[in-house]
């Protein structure tokens, strides 16, 4: 049996605020692996801004995760069509690997917003690890088996990284070098759409 942490995100782009808490949650919750699940269609975001194509975000996350022990990139949501619902992902992972014990990992902001998620009540079936995030308090709604995970508090977001790239400011060390090189190569985030 494996204990598997599931950290979903848009990862547009991935940054140290995803990677460091993922590894620290792995340690503190005794997880064998953390799956970085790249959202195929992050419907709450694609409704309000242009999101980088999923295949490109997958490449950025693969470059970010490299061959780090305990991190794996999952494309389950990219292979599925339609809006990416976490509940579908958890059900698919549970069905595909019945022996795995799944733990849903959420940053504090995501945990506080759970009520806006599709079929959120059905997510109560899994334990939740809430990773601290500077500037975000609160946790999941009642009924979740949630546990706060103390992690390095990194005040960084993909929005901020995109804004910095657009403004020609440095994102070195906020984003892994290999990911940054790909962002440069593709000319991502240079205009504000
Ligand atoms: P955006 O600024 O575009 O919303 P983001 O930085 O919030 O992007 P997401 O891909 O939306 O990144 O986040 C995926 C998951 O990672 C969410 O559960 C989120 O709470 C968590 N997360 C993101 N950044 C941090 C951070 N700095 N510290 C802790 N958790 C984080
Ligand atoms: Mg966010």
mmCIF file of N, CA and C and ligand atoms in Angstrom, residues 7-12 15 17-18 21 45 49 105-110 131-134 154-160 162, ligand 1:
data_model
loop_
_atom_site.group_PDB
_atom_site.id
_atom_site.type_symbol
_atom_site.label_atom_id
_atom_site.label_comp_id
_atom_site.label_asym_id
_atom_site.label_seq_id
_atom_site.Cartn_x
_atom_site.Cartn_y
_atom_site.Cartn_z
ATOM 1 N N UNK A 7 -1.690 16.715 -5.125
ATOM 2 C CA UNK A 7 -1.654 18.183 -5.158
ATOM 3 C C UNK A 7 -2.001 18.647 -6.571
ATOM 4 N N UNK A 8 -3.238 19.095 -6.724
ATOM 5 C CA UNK A 8 -3.681 19.584 -8.028
ATOM 6 C C UNK A 8 -3.395 21.064 -8.157
ATOM 7 N N UNK A 9 -3.284 21.506 -9.388
ATOM 8 C CA UNK A 9 -3.074 22.935 -9.584
ATOM 9 C C UNK A 9 -3.075 23.281 -11.058
ATOM 10 N N UNK A 10 -3.121 24.567 -11.311
ATOM 11 C CA UNK A 10 -3.013 25.029 -12.694
ATOM 12 C C UNK A 10 -1.541 25.075 -13.101
ATOM 13 N N UNK A 11 -0.695 25.368 -12.128
ATOM 14 C CA UNK A 11 0.757 25.395 -12.357
ATOM 15 C C UNK A 11 1.103 26.248 -13.577
ATOM 16 N N UNK A 12 0.657 27.482 -13.558
ATOM 17 C CA UNK A 12 0.848 28.384 -14.711
ATOM 18 C C UNK A 12 1.633 29.614 -14.287
ATOM 19 N N UNK A 15 6.073 26.902 -9.259
ATOM 20 C CA UNK A 15 7.047 27.741 -8.547
ATOM 21 C C UNK A 15 7.419 27.069 -7.224
ATOM 22 N N UNK A 17 6.685 27.783 -4.330
ATOM 23 C CA UNK A 17 5.553 27.708 -3.394
ATOM 24 C C UNK A 17 4.705 26.458 -3.592
ATOM 25 N N UNK A 18 4.852 25.798 -4.741
ATOM 26 C CA UNK A 18 4.240 24.483 -4.933
ATOM 27 C C UNK A 18 5.202 23.385 -4.470
ATOM 28 N N UNK A 21 6.417 23.190 -0.330
ATOM 29 C CA UNK A 21 5.356 22.612 0.501
ATOM 30 C C UNK A 21 5.018 21.168 0.119
ATOM 31 N N UNK A 45 -10.466 29.288 -13.470
ATOM 32 C CA UNK A 45 -9.517 30.279 -13.993
ATOM 33 C C UNK A 45 -9.740 30.556 -15.468
ATOM 34 N N UNK A 49 -9.463 34.263 -17.351
ATOM 35 C CA UNK A 49 -8.239 34.686 -18.023
ATOM 36 C C UNK A 49 -7.775 33.607 -18.996
ATOM 37 N N UNK A 105 -4.048 17.201 -0.928
ATOM 38 C CA UNK A 105 -3.240 18.322 -0.430
ATOM 39 C C UNK A 105 -3.765 19.627 -1.025
ATOM 40 N N UNK A 106 -3.987 20.587 -0.148
ATOM 41 C CA UNK A 106 -4.512 21.881 -0.586
ATOM 42 C C UNK A 106 -3.772 22.998 0.117
ATOM 43 N N UNK A 107 -3.433 24.061 -0.600
ATOM 44 C CA UNK A 107 -2.973 25.262 0.074
ATOM 45 C C UNK A 107 -4.144 25.859 0.848
ATOM 46 N N UNK A 108 -3.827 26.712 1.825
ATOM 47 C CA UNK A 108 -4.875 27.251 2.697
ATOM 48 C C UNK A 108 -5.953 27.987 1.902
ATOM 49 N N UNK A 109 -5.562 28.665 0.834
ATOM 50 C CA UNK A 109 -6.563 29.395 0.030
ATOM 51 C C UNK A 109 -7.497 28.422 -0.687
ATOM 52 N N UNK A 110 -6.927 27.353 -1.200
ATOM 53 C CA UNK A 110 -7.744 26.360 -1.895
ATOM 54 C C UNK A 110 -8.691 25.674 -0.907
ATOM 55 N N UNK A 131 -1.910 22.931 3.557
ATOM 56 C CA UNK A 131 -0.570 23.513 3.617
ATOM 57 C C UNK A 131 -0.676 25.021 3.864
ATOM 58 N N UNK A 132 0.033 25.466 4.858
ATOM 59 C CA UNK A 132 -0.014 26.899 5.169
ATOM 60 C C UNK A 132 0.421 27.718 3.963
ATOM 61 N N UNK A 133 -0.204 28.882 3.829
ATOM 62 C CA UNK A 133 0.190 29.784 2.756
ATOM 63 C C UNK A 133 0.074 31.206 3.283
ATOM 64 N N UNK A 134 1.151 31.987 3.183
ATOM 65 C CA UNK A 134 1.124 33.339 3.746
ATOM 66 C C UNK A 134 -0.053 34.138 3.194
ATOM 67 N N UNK A 154 6.115 30.512 1.943
ATOM 68 C CA UNK A 154 6.700 31.154 0.769
ATOM 69 C C UNK A 154 5.640 32.018 0.110
ATOM 70 N N UNK A 155 5.880 33.310 0.144
ATOM 71 C CA UNK A 155 4.869 34.218 -0.384
ATOM 72 C C UNK A 155 5.097 34.411 -1.882
ATOM 73 N N UNK A 156 4.689 33.421 -2.629
ATOM 74 C CA UNK A 156 4.846 33.483 -4.084
ATOM 75 C C UNK A 156 3.610 32.848 -4.702
ATOM 76 N N UNK A 157 3.223 33.355 -5.848
ATOM 77 C CA UNK A 157 2.082 32.787 -6.570
ATOM 78 C C UNK A 157 2.421 32.791 -8.062
ATOM 79 N N UNK A 158 1.711 31.961 -8.803
ATOM 80 C CA UNK A 158 1.893 31.963 -10.256
ATOM 81 C C UNK A 158 1.524 33.325 -10.823
ATOM 82 N N UNK A 159 0.494 33.948 -10.264
ATOM 83 C CA UNK A 159 0.096 35.286 -10.751
ATOM 84 C C UNK A 159 1.253 36.259 -10.619
ATOM 85 N N UNK A 160 1.940 36.168 -9.481
ATOM 86 C CA UNK A 160 3.048 37.095 -9.274
ATOM 87 C C UNK A 160 4.200 36.781 -10.231
ATOM 88 N N UNK A 162 3.944 35.465 -13.193
ATOM 89 C CA UNK A 162 3.561 35.946 -14.537
ATOM 90 C C UNK A 162 3.734 37.457 -14.634
HETATM 91 P P1 LIG B 1 -2.445 31.657 -9.342
HETATM 92 O O1 LIG B 1 -1.718 32.832 -8.783
HETATM 93 O O2 LIG B 1 -2.493 31.625 -10.838
HETATM 94 O O3 LIG B 1 -3.790 31.433 -8.702
HETATM 95 P P2 LIG B 1 -1.146 29.781 -7.567
HETATM 96 O O4 LIG B 1 0.208 30.253 -7.226
HETATM 97 O O5 LIG B 1 -2.229 29.998 -6.550
HETATM 98 O O6 LIG B 1 -1.583 30.352 -8.982
HETATM 99 P P3 LIG B 1 -2.146 27.152 -8.228
HETATM 100 O O7 LIG B 1 -1.670 26.331 -9.363
HETATM 101 O O8 LIG B 1 -3.462 27.800 -8.322
HETATM 102 O O9 LIG B 1 -1.004 28.253 -7.925
HETATM 103 O O10 LIG B 1 -2.065 26.329 -6.877
HETATM 104 C C1 LIG B 1 -2.127 24.924 -6.799
HETATM 105 C C2 LIG B 1 -2.121 24.514 -5.337
HETATM 106 O O11 LIG B 1 -0.902 24.922 -4.709
HETATM 107 C C3 LIG B 1 -3.254 25.129 -4.505
HETATM 108 O O12 LIG B 1 -3.713 24.175 -3.557
HETATM 109 C C4 LIG B 1 -2.559 26.296 -3.819
HETATM 110 O O13 LIG B 1 -3.199 26.651 -2.615
HETATM 111 C C5 LIG B 1 -1.173 25.718 -3.569
HETATM 112 N N1 LIG B 1 -0.158 26.778 -3.489
HETATM 113 C C6 LIG B 1 0.209 27.621 -4.477
HETATM 114 N N2 LIG B 1 1.156 28.481 -4.052
HETATM 115 C C7 LIG B 1 1.388 28.180 -2.746
HETATM 116 C C8 LIG B 1 2.252 28.739 -1.738
HETATM 117 N N3 LIG B 1 3.043 29.784 -1.985
HETATM 118 N N4 LIG B 1 2.237 28.166 -0.504
HETATM 119 C C9 LIG B 1 1.416 27.114 -0.236
HETATM 120 N N5 LIG B 1 0.572 26.546 -1.147
HETATM 121 C C10 LIG B 1 0.550 27.072 -2.386
#
